[in-house]
């Protein structure tokens, strides 16, 4: 095992522990791990930025924006209340 492989595995392991323990916001943790790999020279800038050009990643990012807007508008509460009703318990909510 080369130094680079061990270093990347250590960074990923530390990143996962930080994510599980919720030490900071997930975006901060992931971008910090990316910065560590970039500054150490293990990852080339072209490779690091290549993921941002992926259509799937851009689609997920746009869905996060739309989900945040729906949550802030309160529309989600109206839809859930209409779908499940205001039942007084789980069984009554399902059968309304």
PDB file of C-alpha atoms in Angstrom:
ATOM      1  CA  UNK A   1       0.000   0.000   0.000  1.00  0.00           C
ATOM      2  CA  UNK A   2       1.419   3.333  -1.036  1.00  0.00           C
ATOM      3  CA  UNK A   3       1.427   6.491   1.052  1.00  0.00           C
ATOM      4  CA  UNK A   4      -1.270   8.096  -1.109  1.00  0.00           C
ATOM      5  CA  UNK A   5      -3.679   5.198  -0.625  1.00  0.00           C
ATOM      6  CA  UNK A   6      -3.173   5.211   3.130  1.00  0.00           C
ATOM      7  CA  UNK A   7      -3.548   8.994   3.281  1.00  0.00           C
ATOM      8  CA  UNK A   8      -6.799   8.965   1.281  1.00  0.00           C
ATOM      9  CA  UNK A   9      -8.182   6.132   3.420  1.00  0.00           C
ATOM     10  CA  UNK A  10      -7.306   8.071   6.592  1.00  0.00           C
ATOM     11  CA  UNK A  11      -8.954  11.262   5.299  1.00  0.00           C
ATOM     12  CA  UNK A  12     -12.103   9.379   4.266  1.00  0.00           C
ATOM     13  CA  UNK A  13     -12.239   7.559   7.620  1.00  0.00           C
ATOM     14  CA  UNK A  14     -11.852  10.803   9.582  1.00  0.00           C
ATOM     15  CA  UNK A  15     -14.452  12.461   7.354  1.00  0.00           C
ATOM     16  CA  UNK A  16     -16.943   9.639   7.993  1.00  0.00           C
ATOM     17  CA  UNK A  17     -16.399   9.829  11.756  1.00  0.00           C
ATOM     18  CA  UNK A  18     -16.955  13.593  11.669  1.00  0.00           C
ATOM     19  CA  UNK A  19     -20.136  13.103   9.646  1.00  0.00           C
ATOM     20  CA  UNK A  20     -21.485  10.434  12.007  1.00  0.00           C
ATOM     21  CA  UNK A  21     -20.717  12.478  15.119  1.00  0.00           C
ATOM     22  CA  UNK A  22     -22.057  15.635  13.456  1.00  0.00           C
ATOM     23  CA  UNK A  23     -19.047  17.701  14.508  1.00  0.00           C
ATOM     24  CA  UNK A  24     -19.856  20.359  11.912  1.00  0.00           C
ATOM     25  CA  UNK A  25     -22.176  20.873   8.958  1.00  0.00           C
ATOM     26  CA  UNK A  26     -21.811  18.082   6.365  1.00  0.00           C
ATOM     27  CA  UNK A  27     -20.910  20.455   3.534  1.00  0.00           C
ATOM     28  CA  UNK A  28     -18.089  21.944   5.624  1.00  0.00           C
ATOM     29  CA  UNK A  29     -16.718  18.494   6.500  1.00  0.00           C
ATOM     30  CA  UNK A  30     -16.781  17.227   2.913  1.00  0.00           C
ATOM     31  CA  UNK A  31     -15.217  20.371   1.441  1.00  0.00           C
ATOM     32  CA  UNK A  32     -12.544  20.335   4.153  1.00  0.00           C
ATOM     33  CA  UNK A  33     -11.650  16.755   3.221  1.00  0.00           C
ATOM     34  CA  UNK A  34     -11.531  17.801  -0.434  1.00  0.00           C
ATOM     35  CA  UNK A  35      -9.271  20.738   0.438  1.00  0.00           C
ATOM     36  CA  UNK A  36      -6.929  18.478   2.437  1.00  0.00           C
ATOM     37  CA  UNK A  37      -6.616  16.117  -0.516  1.00  0.00           C
ATOM     38  CA  UNK A  38      -6.025  19.035  -2.893  1.00  0.00           C
ATOM     39  CA  UNK A  39      -3.443  20.782  -0.716  1.00  0.00           C
ATOM     40  CA  UNK A  40      -1.563  17.545  -0.054  1.00  0.00           C
ATOM     41  CA  UNK A  41      -1.183  16.965  -3.790  1.00  0.00           C
ATOM     42  CA  UNK A  42      -2.910  13.591  -3.745  1.00  0.00           C
ATOM     43  CA  UNK A  43      -5.753  14.957  -5.853  1.00  0.00           C
ATOM     44  CA  UNK A  44      -5.245  17.144  -8.921  1.00  0.00           C
ATOM     45  CA  UNK A  45      -7.437  20.257  -9.248  1.00  0.00           C
ATOM     46  CA  UNK A  46      -8.878  18.979 -12.530  1.00  0.00           C
ATOM     47  CA  UNK A  47      -9.977  15.749 -10.859  1.00  0.00           C
ATOM     48  CA  UNK A  48     -11.418  17.574  -7.858  1.00  0.00           C
ATOM     49  CA  UNK A  49     -13.536  19.897  -9.983  1.00  0.00           C
ATOM     50  CA  UNK A  50     -14.621  17.264 -12.481  1.00  0.00           C
ATOM     51  CA  UNK A  51     -17.416  16.071 -10.177  1.00  0.00           C
ATOM     52  CA  UNK A  52     -19.077  19.492 -10.198  1.00  0.00           C
ATOM     53  CA  UNK A  53     -19.650  19.191 -13.952  1.00  0.00           C
ATOM     54  CA  UNK A  54     -21.625  15.972 -13.561  1.00  0.00           C
ATOM     55  CA  UNK A  55     -25.281  16.366 -14.581  1.00  0.00           C
ATOM     56  CA  UNK A  56     -26.514  14.070 -11.818  1.00  0.00           C
ATOM     57  CA  UNK A  57     -24.806  16.127  -9.133  1.00  0.00           C
ATOM     58  CA  UNK A  58     -26.271  19.346 -10.531  1.00  0.00           C
ATOM     59  CA  UNK A  59     -29.729  17.773 -10.569  1.00  0.00           C
ATOM     60  CA  UNK A  60     -29.447  16.778  -6.912  1.00  0.00           C
ATOM     61  CA  UNK A  61     -28.234  20.280  -6.010  1.00  0.00           C
ATOM     62  CA  UNK A  62     -31.240  21.829  -7.758  1.00  0.00           C
ATOM     63  CA  UNK A  63     -33.591  19.426  -5.972  1.00  0.00           C
ATOM     64  CA  UNK A  64     -32.151  20.560  -2.632  1.00  0.00           C
ATOM     65  CA  UNK A  65     -32.968  24.156  -3.577  1.00  0.00           C
ATOM     66  CA  UNK A  66     -36.522  23.226  -4.579  1.00  0.00           C
ATOM     67  CA  UNK A  67     -37.033  21.154  -1.407  1.00  0.00           C
ATOM     68  CA  UNK A  68     -35.819  24.057   0.738  1.00  0.00           C
ATOM     69  CA  UNK A  69     -38.210  26.454  -0.989  1.00  0.00           C
ATOM     70  CA  UNK A  70     -41.152  24.066  -0.501  1.00  0.00           C
ATOM     71  CA  UNK A  71     -40.261  23.622   3.164  1.00  0.00           C
ATOM     72  CA  UNK A  72     -40.033  27.384   3.782  1.00  0.00           C
ATOM     73  CA  UNK A  73     -43.299  28.084   1.977  1.00  0.00           C
ATOM     74  CA  UNK A  74     -45.257  25.792   4.283  1.00  0.00           C
ATOM     75  CA  UNK A  75     -46.772  24.005   1.313  1.00  0.00           C
ATOM     76  CA  UNK A  76     -45.405  20.679   2.561  1.00  0.00           C
ATOM     77  CA  UNK A  77     -47.461  20.870   5.761  1.00  0.00           C
ATOM     78  CA  UNK A  78     -50.632  21.529   3.768  1.00  0.00           C
ATOM     79  CA  UNK A  79     -50.031  18.576   1.455  1.00  0.00           C
ATOM     80  CA  UNK A  80     -49.246  16.180   4.312  1.00  0.00           C
ATOM     81  CA  UNK A  81     -52.251  17.348   6.328  1.00  0.00           C
ATOM     82  CA  UNK A  82     -54.515  16.940   3.305  1.00  0.00           C
ATOM     83  CA  UNK A  83     -53.116  13.503   2.469  1.00  0.00           C
ATOM     84  CA  UNK A  84     -53.117  12.122   6.009  1.00  0.00           C
ATOM     85  CA  UNK A  85     -55.882  14.203   7.493  1.00  0.00           C
ATOM     86  CA  UNK A  86     -55.782  15.723  10.912  1.00  0.00           C
ATOM     87  CA  UNK A  87     -56.587  12.373  12.536  1.00  0.00           C
ATOM     88  CA  UNK A  88     -56.332  11.860  16.217  1.00  0.00           C
ATOM     89  CA  UNK A  89     -54.056   8.860  15.790  1.00  0.00           C
ATOM     90  CA  UNK A  90     -52.126   6.962  13.122  1.00  0.00           C
ATOM     91  CA  UNK A  91     -54.936   4.524  12.295  1.00  0.00           C
ATOM     92  CA  UNK A  92     -57.552   7.290  11.982  1.00  0.00           C
ATOM     93  CA  UNK A  93     -55.197   9.300   9.793  1.00  0.00           C
ATOM     94  CA  UNK A  94     -54.723   6.380   7.417  1.00  0.00           C
ATOM     95  CA  UNK A  95     -58.432   5.660   7.035  1.00  0.00           C
ATOM     96  CA  UNK A  96     -59.724   9.212   6.503  1.00  0.00           C
TER      97      UNK A  96
END
